[in-house]
Amino acid sequence: MMLMRPGFAHLSLLLYLFFILAPSCSCSPQEQDSGGALYDGFLRCVARLSPATADPSRLVYAPSSASYLPLLNATIQNLRFASPQTPRPALLLTPATVAEVRACVACCRRHGLTVRVRSGGHDYEGLSYRSVPSAAAARPFAVVDVALLREVRVDAARGVARAGPGATLGELYYAAARDSGGALGFPAGICPTVCVGGHLSGGGFGPMMRKHGLAADHVVDAEVVDAEGRLLDRAAMGDGLFWAIRGGGGGSFGVVVSWTVRLVPVPPVVSAFTVRRGGRRRTEETVRLLTRWQQVAHALPDDLFVKAALEPQLDAATGESRHPLVTFKSLFLGNCSGMLAEMDTHLPELGVTAGDCRDMSWIDSTLYFYGYTDGEPAEVLLDRSLQPKDYYKTKLDYVTSPVPAAGLAGLLVMVVEDMCGSVDMDPQGGAMSATPASATPYAHRRGYLYNVQYSVRWGGGEEEEQHLGWVRGVHGFMTPYASAGPRAAYVNFRDLDLGRNVEGSTSGYEEAARAWGEMYFGADNFRRLAMVKAEVDPQQVFWSEQSIPPLLLAAEKGGKQSEGEAGRVSDS
């Protein structure tokens, strides 16, 4: 990747801030008035509930406003959902303070709007900022965009950081390393422009998950604005809600306005390698190597993470023929000599040499995993515009038993069928297996060897159905080899192919459990999430096509829930 020139490194963010902070007079009186009764009434409501906000029009935008569409599109990462045909919010709200978030949520409730919460816009199905076309009449909704709540504070002495939901992972990584002299890091994902709000809400895995578990496993406190507009810290929200927000998916229980996370120690030197194997007429050799990888990757020492990525390549000789290539990428929490010793012991078949390995600091490894390998400065992590906007679709599986050679060979064949597609395999084990499934809503722990992600990205045009057909076809092909009972999925890789909520349904919990709920969270965790939802947001102020539906036990049983049921909601 190329670095952007310094003068343009933060162009996207500057444009975003320009539109948010532009004075209300940037719109004509006709534009302001054309927002209608909802817009005017909402402005009055915010003015009453947040008197410190001198100009409520700075944070309330109706579709008629000239700033509405640029603001809405500013952080839409999946261009499939940026078209004029995409159902859009009745209001776009851009609070800059916690008090303004509280006022926005309370005013949405008073005006009959459901709430969707957006932090970074990387939501794979766009449910944080759009609705899905439906034959049924949908309630109007507002988007509460928390991108401006992005402060990061690190207390290196205590080993914790406090981050707003709009802070990016890159900003959190940078602050942790800077303020601790490189001694502390955070175990989360490889994309630095993903925001803390969405990532922690769904769990958050990355290259250090085998050593330290998920990002959400390290949340020690949070502040949530609930459906009534109240601000709750960990003590006030109770064990049930605190459990639910650490992996139960964003946008179901409230607006998390701050996260306090425990940082983890990192050594002064870590090491990494990237090696590519496979190629023309080497399918059998590649299958043998993948077979060995999936036998040991989840059982390697916890300090060692080795992932595999399958992708197509053009034949250099003909420029036409395609062949599958497998890229193995590793992070080791130690130096290259230690890395090579572990690889020689556990995976010598990969043939990693001293020339393949690079020593670096942990903060530099976050750049390395994102693709920056030429000594770029850590400040690159502060560039919120790194992520290119694209059209894409991603699906995810978990594997609990090694895929047989025939399955791996078939997968390699399918990889070359779409030059825009790829398959990524991330091993689990280690701390992931040691953590109980009930510790957080993320249930895919012990017994899960690795997750496998099928992704396709394209540049637009008339090719959408072809690419969607490919990624769904690969997912279908893997059915015999994926986890079952149910087939597991990951809420941070939302997938509407699995099912969706239907507004007005009287059996929302049962429908969701059969479709996507138990796939994302497992049966016990999903039931517990639905019980928390019934306690904190029974009217579903926070609603989307895959938000957690409430399990109203009193209605279900014809009476008050049992003490045992209530205890399971509150237990941490």
C-alpha positions as a Python dict, from the first residue, in 0.01 Angstrom:
ca = {
    (1, 'M'): (0, 0, 0),
    (2, 'M'): (109, 358, -54),
    (3, 'L'): (106, 620, 213),
    (4, 'M'): (-113, 918, 146),
    (5, 'R'): (66, 1250, 116),
    (6, 'P'): (72, 1433, 452),
    (7, 'G'): (-154, 1711, 330),
    (8, 'F'): (-426, 1461, 242),
    (9, 'A'): (-382, 1194, 510),
    (10, 'H'): (-685, 1300, 705),
    (11, 'L'): (-897, 1433, 421),
    (12, 'S'): (-1193, 1206, 487),
    (13, 'L'): (-1203, 1293, 856),
    (14, 'L'): (-1166, 1666, 786),
    (15, 'L'): (-1457, 1656, 543),
    (16, 'Y'): (-1661, 1465, 799),
    (17, 'L'): (-1587, 1719, 1071),
    (18, 'F'): (-1656, 2005, 831),
    (19, 'F'): (-2006, 1882, 764),
    (20, 'I'): (-2074, 1815, 1133),
    (21, 'L'): (-1941, 2144, 1260),
    (22, 'A'): (-2071, 2362, 980),
    (23, 'P'): (-2304, 2629, 1119),
    (24, 'S'): (-2674, 2592, 1068),
    (25, 'C'): (-2681, 2890, 832),
    (26, 'S'): (-2500, 2674, 572),
    (27, 'C'): (-2848, 2548, 485),
    (28, 'S'): (-3108, 2777, 343),
    (29, 'P'): (-3419, 2856, 553),
    (30, 'Q'): (-3617, 2655, 300),
    (31, 'E'): (-3391, 2352, 356),
    (32, 'Q'): (-3422, 2384, 730),
    (33, 'D'): (-3798, 2417, 720),
    (34, 'S'): (-3839, 2128, 476),
    (35, 'G'): (-3740, 1882, 750),
    (36, 'G'): (-4103, 1899, 858),
    (37, 'A'): (-4268, 1849, 1192),
    (38, 'L'): (-4037, 1566, 1297),
    (39, 'Y'): (-3723, 1773, 1245),
    (40, 'D'): (-3863, 2081, 1419),
    (41, 'G'): (-4002, 1882, 1709),
    (42, 'F'): (-3676, 1694, 1750),
    (43, 'L'): (-3478, 2018, 1764),
    (44, 'R'): (-3704, 2148, 2041),
    (45, 'C'): (-3671, 1819, 2230),
    (46, 'V'): (-3290, 1824, 2215),
    (47, 'A'): (-3284, 2188, 2322),
    (48, 'R'): (-3489, 2100, 2632),
    (49, 'L'): (-3294, 1789, 2729),
    (50, 'S'): (-2946, 1917, 2645),
    (51, 'P'): (-2947, 2288, 2732),
    (52, 'A'): (-2568, 2306, 2697),
    (53, 'T'): (-2609, 2245, 2323),
    (54, 'A'): (-2627, 2599, 2192),
    (55, 'D'): (-2730, 2497, 1842),
    (56, 'P'): (-2920, 2166, 1818),
    (57, 'S'): (-2924, 2189, 1438),
    (58, 'R'): (-2552, 2109, 1457),
    (59, 'L'): (-2638, 1752, 1549),
    (60, 'V'): (-2979, 1687, 1389),
    (61, 'Y'): (-3001, 1634, 1012),
    (62, 'A'): (-3311, 1558, 808),
    (63, 'P'): (-3297, 1408, 455),
    (64, 'S'): (-3376, 1751, 312),
    (65, 'S'): (-3057, 1901, 456),
    (66, 'A'): (-2766, 1952, 217),
    (67, 'S'): (-2534, 1800, 479),
    (68, 'Y'): (-2744, 1486, 539),
    (69, 'L'): (-2625, 1269, 249),
    (70, 'P'): (-2251, 1355, 271),
    (71, 'L'): (-2262, 1283, 643),
    (72, 'L'): (-2451, 958, 598),
    (73, 'N'): (-2212, 838, 328),
    (74, 'A'): (-1895, 955, 506),
    (75, 'T'): (-1832, 627, 688),
    (76, 'I'): (-2034, 383, 479),
    (77, 'Q'): (-1760, 133, 396),
    (78, 'N'): (-1971, -112, 193),
    (79, 'L'): (-2082, 71, -121),
    (80, 'R'): (-2359, -184, -176),
    (81, 'F'): (-2557, 17, 80),
    (82, 'A'): (-2478, 368, -43),
    (83, 'S'): (-2719, 361, -336),
    (84, 'P'): (-3027, 586, -369),
    (85, 'Q'): (-3246, 275, -335),
    (86, 'T'): (-3117, 198, 16),
    (87, 'P'): (-3378, 287, 284),
    (88, 'R'): (-3231, 569, 491),
    (89, 'P'): (-3286, 710, 839),
    (90, 'A'): (-3555, 968, 907),
    (91, 'L'): (-3292, 1161, 1102),
    (92, 'L'): (-2915, 1145, 1123),
    (93, 'L'): (-2786, 1248, 1466),
    (94, 'T'): (-2421, 1339, 1533),
    (95, 'P'): (-2378, 1400, 1908),
    (96, 'A'): (-2041, 1527, 2028),
    (97, 'T'): (-2098, 1477, 2401),
    (98, 'V'): (-2251, 1216, 2628),
    (99, 'A'): (-2525, 1461, 2724),
    (100, 'E'): (-2616, 1497, 2357),
    (101, 'V'): (-2629, 1119, 2315),
    (102, 'R'): (-2869, 1098, 2608),
    (103, 'A'): (-3088, 1370, 2461),
    (104, 'C'): (-3088, 1205, 2116),
    (105, 'V'): (-3196, 866, 2252),
    (106, 'A'): (-3465, 1014, 2477),
    (107, 'C'): (-3599, 1227, 2190),
    (108, 'C'): (-3606, 929, 1955),
    (109, 'R'): (-3820, 745, 2206),
    (110, 'R'): (-4056, 1041, 2246),
    (111, 'H'): (-4095, 1075, 1868),
    (112, 'G'): (-4151, 705, 1799),
    (113, 'L'): (-3819, 647, 1623),
    (114, 'T'): (-3618, 330, 1663),
    (115, 'V'): (-3244, 381, 1708),
    (116, 'R'): (-2947, 241, 1518),
    (117, 'V'): (-2596, 318, 1642),
    (118, 'R'): (-2301, 374, 1410),
    (119, 'S'): (-1938, 418, 1510),
    (120, 'G'): (-1713, 335, 1214),
    (121, 'G'): (-1948, 209, 944),
    (122, 'H'): (-1771, -125, 888),
    (123, 'D'): (-2091, -317, 961),
    (124, 'Y'): (-2086, -586, 689),
    (125, 'E'): (-2462, -564, 627),
    (126, 'G'): (-2496, -191, 696),
    (127, 'L'): (-2757, -242, 967),
    (128, 'S'): (-2606, 38, 1175),
    (129, 'Y'): (-2720, 297, 922),
    (130, 'R'): (-2981, 148, 686),
    (131, 'S'): (-3290, -66, 692),
    (132, 'V'): (-3369, -356, 464),
    (133, 'P'): (-3650, -321, 209),
    (134, 'S'): (-3952, -515, 329),
    (135, 'A'): (-4312, -566, 228),
    (136, 'A'): (-4415, -484, 584),
    (137, 'A'): (-4437, -123, 696),
    (138, 'A'): (-4127, -43, 900),
    (139, 'R'): (-4106, 206, 1183),
    (140, 'P'): (-3903, 514, 1099),
    (141, 'F'): (-3557, 509, 1252),
    (142, 'A'): (-3277, 746, 1341),
    (143, 'V'): (-2903, 684, 1328),
    (144, 'V'): (-2704, 796, 1629),
    (145, 'D'): (-2354, 838, 1483),
    (146, 'V'): (-2096, 843, 1765),
    (147, 'A'): (-1791, 908, 1546),
    (148, 'L'): (-1712, 1227, 1738),
    (149, 'L'): (-1684, 1042, 2070),
    (150, 'R'): (-1328, 930, 1996),
    (151, 'E'): (-1109, 1030, 2288),
    (152, 'V'): (-853, 773, 2410),
    (153, 'R'): (-691, 801, 2752),
    (154, 'V'): (-427, 557, 2871),
    (155, 'D'): (-332, 497, 3233),
    (156, 'A'): (-11, 302, 3185),
    (157, 'A'): (47, 264, 3558),
    (158, 'R'): (-284, 82, 3598),
    (159, 'G'): (-259, -89, 3260),
    (160, 'V'): (-596, 35, 3134),
    (161, 'A'): (-729, 259, 2860),
    (162, 'R'): (-1059, 442, 2826),
    (163, 'A'): (-1182, 490, 2470),
    (164, 'G'): (-1485, 646, 2311),
    (165, 'P'): (-1683, 430, 2067),
    (166, 'G'): (-1572, 645, 1773),
    (167, 'A'): (-1202, 587, 1839),
    (168, 'T'): (-1040, 353, 1590),
    (169, 'L'): (-839, 47, 1679),
    (170, 'G'): (-540, 222, 1526),
    (171, 'E'): (-582, 516, 1762),
    (172, 'L'): (-613, 284, 2061),
    (173, 'Y'): (-305, 84, 1958),
    (174, 'Y'): (-103, 401, 1902),
    (175, 'A'): (-199, 555, 2237),
    (176, 'A'): (-132, 233, 2430),
    (177, 'A'): (218, 194, 2283),
    (178, 'R'): (306, 564, 2308),
    (179, 'D'): (195, 615, 2666),
    (180, 'S'): (349, 292, 2795),
    (181, 'G'): (682, 323, 2619),
    (182, 'G'): (595, 22, 2404),
    (183, 'A'): (529, -204, 2703),
    (184, 'L'): (151, -239, 2655),
    (185, 'G'): (-73, -337, 2367),
    (186, 'F'): (-430, -451, 2307),
    (187, 'P'): (-556, -778, 2154),
    (188, 'A'): (-796, -681, 1876),
    (189, 'G'): (-834, -685, 1498),
    (190, 'I'): (-595, -614, 1211),
    (191, 'C'): (-791, -331, 1044),
    (192, 'P'): (-689, -2, 1214),
    (193, 'T'): (-988, 197, 1085),
    (194, 'V'): (-1248, -24, 1254),
    (195, 'C'): (-1389, 165, 1550),
    (196, 'V'): (-1381, 48, 1909),
    (197, 'G'): (-1760, 70, 1946),
    (198, 'G'): (-1853, -197, 1697),
    (199, 'H'): (-1548, -417, 1746),
    (200, 'L'): (-1586, -462, 2122),
    (201, 'S'): (-1964, -499, 2096),
    (202, 'G'): (-1928, -818, 1892),
    (203, 'G'): (-1625, -975, 2057),
    (204, 'G'): (-1326, -875, 1847),
    (205, 'F'): (-1065, -1130, 1744),
    (206, 'G'): (-715, -1072, 1608),
    (207, 'P'): (-355, -1201, 1600),
    (208, 'M'): (-314, -1205, 1980),
    (209, 'M'): (-637, -1392, 2055),
    (210, 'R'): (-457, -1723, 2114),
    (211, 'K'): (-250, -1555, 2387),
    (212, 'H'): (-500, -1307, 2531),
    (213, 'G'): (-846, -1395, 2398),
    (214, 'L'): (-1095, -1151, 2247),
    (215, 'A'): (-1094, -774, 2275),
    (216, 'A'): (-1426, -795, 2464),
    (217, 'D'): (-1268, -1029, 2720),
    (218, 'H'): (-1063, -729, 2839),
    (219, 'V'): (-1347, -483, 2898),
    (220, 'V'): (-1346, -389, 3267),
    (221, 'D'): (-1599, -105, 3263),
    (222, 'A'): (-1827, 83, 3027),
    (223, 'E'): (-2082, 362, 3019),
    (224, 'V'): (-2411, 299, 2842),
    (225, 'V'): (-2699, 527, 2749),
    (226, 'D'): (-3003, 304, 2781),
    (227, 'A'): (-3340, 314, 2605),
    (228, 'E'): (-3470, 577, 2849),
    (229, 'G'): (-3170, 803, 2799),
    (230, 'R'): (-3009, 722, 3133),
    (231, 'L'): (-2631, 701, 3168),
    (232, 'L'): (-2522, 378, 3339),
    (233, 'D'): (-2176, 266, 3442),
    (234, 'R'): (-2089, -95, 3523),
    (235, 'A'): (-2225, -77, 3876),
    (236, 'A'): (-2549, 90, 3769),
    (237, 'M'): (-2620, -130, 3468),
    (238, 'G'): (-2583, -459, 3659),
    (239, 'D'): (-2411, -782, 3569),
    (240, 'G'): (-2663, -888, 3304),
    (241, 'L'): (-2627, -583, 3082),
    (242, 'F'): (-2252, -563, 3136),
    (243, 'W'): (-2226, -925, 3020),
    (244, 'A'): (-2446, -861, 2716),
    (245, 'I'): (-2260, -561, 2573),
    (246, 'R'): (-1928, -751, 2571),
    (247, 'G'): (-2000, -953, 2258),
    (248, 'G'): (-2379, -951, 2218),
    (249, 'G'): (-2362, -735, 1907),
    (250, 'G'): (-2386, -360, 1867),
    (251, 'G'): (-2711, -169, 1867),
    (252, 'S'): (-2932, -400, 2075),
    (253, 'F'): (-2909, -273, 2432),
    (254, 'G'): (-2811, 93, 2424),
    (255, 'V'): (-2537, 331, 2314),
    (256, 'V'): (-2202, 251, 2473),
    (257, 'V'): (-2038, 593, 2507),
    (258, 'S'): (-1712, 477, 2665),
    (259, 'W'): (-1520, 153, 2707),
    (260, 'T'): (-1253, 88, 2970),
    (261, 'V'): (-1024, -196, 2869),
    (262, 'R'): (-739, -379, 3034),
    (263, 'L'): (-423, -352, 2825),
    (264, 'V'): (-185, -646, 2794),
    (265, 'P'): (195, -662, 2829),
    (266, 'V'): (387, -705, 2506),
    (267, 'P'): (757, -790, 2475),
    (268, 'P'): (1006, -532, 2344),
    (269, 'V'): (1052, -743, 2032),
    (270, 'V'): (796, -950, 1846),
    (271, 'S'): (846, -1124, 1513),
    (272, 'A'): (644, -1196, 1203),
    (273, 'F'): (671, -1371, 870),
    (274, 'T'): (474, -1396, 547),
    (275, 'V'): (539, -1691, 317),
    (276, 'R'): (349, -1798, 9),
    (277, 'R'): (307, -2158, -97),
    (278, 'G'): (127, -2334, -378),
    (279, 'G'): (103, -2230, -736),
    (280, 'R'): (76, -2400, -1071),
    (281, 'R'): (65, -2781, -1062),
    (282, 'R'): (119, -2789, -686),
    (283, 'T'): (-233, -2858, -565),
    (284, 'E'): (-151, -3189, -395),
    (285, 'E'): (145, -3033, -212),
    (286, 'T'): (-71, -2740, -104),
    (287, 'V'): (-343, -2970, 24),
    (288, 'R'): (-89, -3163, 231),
    (289, 'L'): (43, -2840, 379),
    (290, 'L'): (-305, -2711, 466),
    (291, 'T'): (-391, -3049, 616),
    (292, 'R'): (-89, -3024, 844),
    (293, 'W'): (-162, -2658, 928),
    (294, 'Q'): (-515, -2731, 1046),
    (295, 'Q'): (-389, -3017, 1264),
    (296, 'V'): (-146, -2799, 1460),
    (297, 'A'): (-234, -2427, 1422),
    (298, 'H'): (-484, -2430, 1711),
    (299, 'A'): (-243, -2628, 1932),
    (300, 'L'): (72, -2420, 1883),
    (301, 'P'): (223, -2239, 2183),
    (302, 'D'): (-6, -1953, 2283),
    (303, 'D'): (253, -1693, 2183),
    (304, 'L'): (242, -1812, 1821),
    (305, 'F'): (-35, -1729, 1573),
    (306, 'V'): (-16, -1861, 1216),
    (307, 'K'): (-306, -1791, 982),
    (308, 'A'): (-363, -1911, 626),
    (309, 'A'): (-520, -1719, 338),
    (310, 'L'): (-627, -1872, 8),
    (311, 'E'): (-648, -1650, -298),
    (312, 'P'): (-627, -1679, -678),
    (313, 'Q'): (-333, -1562, -884),
    (314, 'L'): (-284, -1516, -1254),
    (315, 'D'): (-28, -1741, -1416),
    (316, 'A'): (275, -1523, -1485),
    (317, 'A'): (352, -1713, -1805),
    (318, 'T'): (15, -1686, -1977),
    (319, 'G'): (-151, -1397, -1794),
    (320, 'E'): (-475, -1595, -1808),
    (321, 'S'): (-465, -1927, -1629),
    (322, 'R'): (-540, -1910, -1259),
    (323, 'H'): (-394, -2110, -976),
    (324, 'P'): (-453, -2106, -600),
    (325, 'L'): (-197, -1951, -372),
    (326, 'V'): (-183, -1992, 7),
    (327, 'T'): (-28, -1717, 217),
    (328, 'F'): (79, -1804, 571),
    (329, 'K'): (118, -1507, 801),
    (330, 'S'): (240, -1523, 1158),
    (331, 'L'): (283, -1318, 1474),
    (332, 'F'): (510, -1448, 1751),
    (333, 'L'): (540, -1271, 2085),
    (334, 'G'): (916, -1311, 2087),
    (335, 'N'): (1211, -1268, 1854),
    (336, 'C'): (1288, -1446, 1528),
    (337, 'S'): (1518, -1704, 1683),
    (338, 'G'): (1236, -1812, 1913),
    (339, 'M'): (989, -1807, 1624),
    (340, 'L'): (1211, -2029, 1407),
    (341, 'A'): (1263, -2275, 1691),
    (342, 'E'): (888, -2310, 1743),
    (343, 'M'): (819, -2348, 1370),
    (344, 'D'): (1092, -2610, 1332),
    (345, 'T'): (937, -2803, 1620),
    (346, 'H'): (569, -2777, 1534),
    (347, 'L'): (535, -2697, 1164),
    (348, 'P'): (861, -2773, 982),
    (349, 'E'): (662, -2858, 667),
    (350, 'L'): (613, -2486, 607),
    (351, 'G'): (987, -2439, 560),
    (352, 'V'): (1018, -2096, 725),
    (353, 'T'): (1376, -1964, 718),
    (354, 'A'): (1561, -1682, 892),
    (355, 'G'): (1524, -1477, 575),
    (356, 'D'): (1144, -1498, 602),
    (357, 'C'): (1126, -1364, 959),
    (358, 'R'): (1138, -1003, 1074),
    (359, 'D'): (1189, -864, 1425),
    (360, 'M'): (989, -553, 1515),
    (361, 'S'): (805, -378, 1795),
    (362, 'W'): (447, -477, 1871),
    (363, 'I'): (311, -147, 1739),
    (364, 'D'): (499, -206, 1411),
    (365, 'S'): (342, -552, 1393),
    (366, 'T'): (-4, -391, 1379),
    (367, 'L'): (112, -206, 1067),
    (368, 'Y'): (270, -523, 928),
    (369, 'F'): (-50, -724, 957),
    (370, 'Y'): (-245, -456, 776),
    (371, 'G'): (2, -461, 489),
    (372, 'Y'): (256, -189, 571),
    (373, 'T'): (593, -363, 545),
    (374, 'D'): (835, -86, 442),
    (375, 'G'): (906, 80, 774),
    (376, 'E'): (614, 322, 771),
    (377, 'P'): (580, 527, 1093),
    (378, 'A'): (331, 432, 1362),
    (379, 'E'): (143, 756, 1292),
    (380, 'V'): (-8, 579, 991),
    (381, 'L'): (-242, 417, 1244),
    (382, 'L'): (-402, 758, 1305),
    (383, 'D'): (-516, 789, 944),
    (384, 'R'): (-887, 710, 952),
    (385, 'S'): (-908, 710, 572),
    (386, 'L'): (-686, 405, 514),
    (387, 'Q'): (-974, 166, 450),
    (388, 'P'): (-1078, 179, 83),
    (389, 'K'): (-1451, 183, 19),
    (390, 'D'): (-1566, -114, -184),
    (391, 'Y'): (-1855, -338, -275),
    (392, 'Y'): (-1825, -657, -74),
    (393, 'K'): (-1988, -957, 88),
    (394, 'T'): (-1836, -1176, 360),
    (395, 'K'): (-1954, -1496, 524),
    (396, 'L'): (-1792, -1691, 806),
    (397, 'D'): (-1779, -2047, 936),
    (398, 'Y'): (-1616, -2227, 1226),
    (399, 'V'): (-1442, -2563, 1194),
    (400, 'T'): (-1449, -2815, 1478),
    (401, 'S'): (-1296, -3113, 1294),
    (402, 'P'): (-1017, -3103, 1034),
    (403, 'V'): (-1149, -3069, 680),
    (404, 'P'): (-1053, -3379, 480),
    (405, 'A'): (-814, -3353, 188),
    (406, 'A'): (-1097, -3374, -64),
    (407, 'G'): (-1268, -3077, 98),
    (408, 'L'): (-950, -2868, 98),
    (409, 'A'): (-886, -2956, -267),
    (410, 'G'): (-1239, -2853, -357),
    (411, 'L'): (-1197, -2526, -169),
    (412, 'L'): (-879, -2450, -364),
    (413, 'V'): (-1066, -2515, -689),
    (414, 'M'): (-1342, -2274, -587),
    (415, 'V'): (-1094, -2003, -487),
    (416, 'V'): (-979, -1961, -847),
    (417, 'E'): (-1334, -1927, -980),
    (418, 'D'): (-1361, -1560, -879),
    (419, 'M'): (-1051, -1341, -903),
    (420, 'C'): (-1208, -1104, -649),
    (421, 'G'): (-1259, -1372, -384),
    (422, 'S'): (-1047, -1498, -97),
    (423, 'V'): (-1066, -1739, 197),
    (424, 'D'): (-901, -1660, 532),
    (425, 'M'): (-844, -1912, 811),
    (426, 'D'): (-768, -1785, 1164),
    (427, 'P'): (-673, -2045, 1427),
    (428, 'Q'): (-820, -2043, 1775),
    (429, 'G'): (-708, -2257, 2069),
    (430, 'G'): (-496, -2119, 2351),
    (431, 'A'): (-678, -1857, 2556),
    (432, 'M'): (-982, -1894, 2330),
    (433, 'S'): (-1024, -2256, 2437),
    (434, 'A'): (-945, -2182, 2802),
    (435, 'T'): (-1229, -1927, 2835),
    (436, 'P'): (-1575, -2069, 2920),
    (437, 'A'): (-1842, -2027, 2652),
    (438, 'S'): (-2063, -1846, 2903),
    (439, 'A'): (-1800, -1586, 3001),
    (440, 'T'): (-1922, -1350, 2730),
    (441, 'P'): (-2187, -1385, 2458),
    (442, 'Y'): (-1917, -1513, 2220),
    (443, 'A'): (-1967, -1887, 2267),
    (444, 'H'): (-1730, -2035, 2009),
    (445, 'R'): (-1447, -2131, 2244),
    (446, 'R'): (-1337, -2483, 2340),
    (447, 'G'): (-1346, -2733, 2055),
    (448, 'Y'): (-1331, -2476, 1775),
    (449, 'L'): (-1016, -2522, 1568),
    (450, 'Y'): (-1035, -2214, 1349),
    (451, 'N'): (-1274, -1977, 1177),
    (452, 'V'): (-1285, -1947, 801),
    (453, 'Q'): (-1394, -1631, 624),
    (454, 'Y'): (-1516, -1621, 264),
    (455, 'S'): (-1492, -1271, 116),
    (456, 'V'): (-1542, -1113, -221),
    (457, 'R'): (-1477, -748, -311),
    (458, 'W'): (-1542, -577, -637),
    (459, 'G'): (-1547, -229, -784),
    (460, 'G'): (-1910, -198, -882),
    (461, 'G'): (-2075, -242, -1219),
    (462, 'E'): (-2313, -519, -1314),
    (463, 'E'): (-2121, -800, -1147),
    (464, 'E'): (-2288, -809, -805),
    (465, 'E'): (-2496, -1121, -854),
    (466, 'Q'): (-2197, -1311, -993),
    (467, 'H'): (-1982, -1226, -691),
    (468, 'L'): (-2261, -1287, -442),
    (469, 'G'): (-2323, -1622, -608),
    (470, 'W'): (-1958, -1715, -563),
    (471, 'V'): (-1934, -1636, -192),
    (472, 'R'): (-2266, -1810, -120),
    (473, 'G'): (-2153, -2105, -328),
    (474, 'V'): (-1832, -2144, -128),
    (475, 'H'): (-2031, -2124, 195),
    (476, 'G'): (-2264, -2392, 63),
    (477, 'F'): (-1975, -2612, -44),
    (478, 'M'): (-1832, -2599, 309),
    (479, 'T'): (-2156, -2714, 473),
    (480, 'P'): (-2039, -3075, 534),
    (481, 'Y'): (-1714, -2953, 689),
    (482, 'A'): (-1833, -2663, 905),
    (483, 'S'): (-1952, -2677, 1265),
    (484, 'A'): (-2306, -2803, 1312),
    (485, 'G'): (-2588, -2812, 1564),
    (486, 'P'): (-2614, -2522, 1487),
    (487, 'R'): (-2367, -2408, 1225),
    (488, 'A'): (-2178, -2133, 1408),
    (489, 'A'): (-2143, -1775, 1284),
    (490, 'Y'): (-1996, -1451, 1420),
    (491, 'V'): (-2203, -1142, 1492),
    (492, 'N'): (-1922, -903, 1389),
    (493, 'F'): (-1946, -1066, 1046),
    (494, 'R'): (-2319, -1003, 1018),
    (495, 'D'): (-2487, -1208, 749),
    (496, 'L'): (-2850, -1144, 656),
    (497, 'D'): (-2855, -1467, 456),
    (498, 'L'): (-2898, -1638, 794),
    (499, 'G'): (-3228, -1463, 869),
    (500, 'R'): (-3370, -1141, 1003),
    (501, 'N'): (-3617, -994, 1247),
    (502, 'V'): (-3959, -900, 1116),
    (503, 'E'): (-4122, -597, 1272),
    (504, 'G'): (-4451, -672, 1440),
    (505, 'S'): (-4383, -1044, 1475),
    (506, 'T'): (-4522, -1199, 1794),
    (507, 'S'): (-4268, -1481, 1796),
    (508, 'G'): (-3951, -1281, 1733),
    (509, 'Y'): (-3736, -1473, 1980),
    (510, 'E'): (-3833, -1815, 1846),
    (511, 'E'): (-3781, -1706, 1485),
    (512, 'A'): (-3443, -1551, 1557),
    (513, 'A'): (-3328, -1849, 1765),
    (514, 'R'): (-3404, -2086, 1480),
    (515, 'A'): (-3231, -1863, 1225),
    (516, 'W'): (-2932, -1652, 1326),
    (517, 'G'): (-2945, -1612, 1705),
    (518, 'E'): (-2815, -1951, 1812),
    (519, 'M'): (-2566, -1951, 1525),
    (520, 'Y'): (-2407, -1631, 1651),
    (521, 'F'): (-2420, -1701, 2024),
    (522, 'G'): (-2517, -2062, 2098),
    (523, 'A'): (-2854, -2157, 2247),
    (524, 'D'): (-2782, -2073, 2612),
    (525, 'N'): (-2609, -1741, 2545),
    (526, 'F'): (-2874, -1628, 2298),
    (527, 'R'): (-3152, -1702, 2545),
    (528, 'R'): (-2966, -1507, 2811),
    (529, 'L'): (-2918, -1213, 2573),
    (530, 'A'): (-3290, -1212, 2495),
    (531, 'M'): (-3372, -1208, 2865),
    (532, 'V'): (-3142, -909, 2918),
    (533, 'K'): (-3309, -736, 2623),
    (534, 'A'): (-3649, -790, 2785),
    (535, 'E'): (-3523, -623, 3102),
    (536, 'V'): (-3350, -320, 2952),
    (537, 'D'): (-3537, -252, 2625),
    (538, 'P'): (-3865, -446, 2606),
    (539, 'Q'): (-4015, -189, 2365),
    (540, 'Q'): (-3720, -238, 2127),
    (541, 'V'): (-3615, 122, 2097),
    (542, 'F'): (-3288, -26, 1970),
    (543, 'W'): (-3401, -238, 1678),
    (544, 'S'): (-3257, -369, 1354),
    (545, 'E'): (-3306, -670, 1134),
    (546, 'Q'): (-3062, -862, 1354),
    (547, 'S'): (-3093, -695, 1692),
    (548, 'I'): (-3156, -918, 1993),
    (549, 'P'): (-3534, -970, 2038),
    (550, 'P'): (-3677, -966, 2392),
    (551, 'L'): (-3770, -1290, 2562),
    (552, 'L'): (-4065, -1186, 2777),
    (553, 'L'): (-4079, -1476, 3018),
    (554, 'A'): (-4388, -1352, 3199),
    (555, 'A'): (-4585, -1354, 2875),
    (556, 'E'): (-4425, -1679, 2767),
    (557, 'K'): (-4506, -1863, 3091),
    (558, 'G'): (-4821, -1681, 3186),
    (559, 'G'): (-4664, -1552, 3504),
    (560, 'K'): (-4357, -1416, 3675),
    (561, 'Q'): (-4022, -1561, 3574),
    (562, 'S'): (-3866, -1805, 3811),
    (563, 'E'): (-3586, -1713, 4048),
    (564, 'G'): (-3353, -1943, 3855),
    (565, 'E'): (-3431, -1770, 3526),
    (566, 'A'): (-3378, -1428, 3684),
    (567, 'G'): (-3048, -1537, 3831),
    (568, 'R'): (-2912, -1641, 3493),
    (569, 'V'): (-2978, -1291, 3360),
    (570, 'S'): (-2780, -1130, 3640),
    (571, 'D'): (-2491, -1372, 3679),
    (572, 'S'): (-2166, -1248, 3528),
}
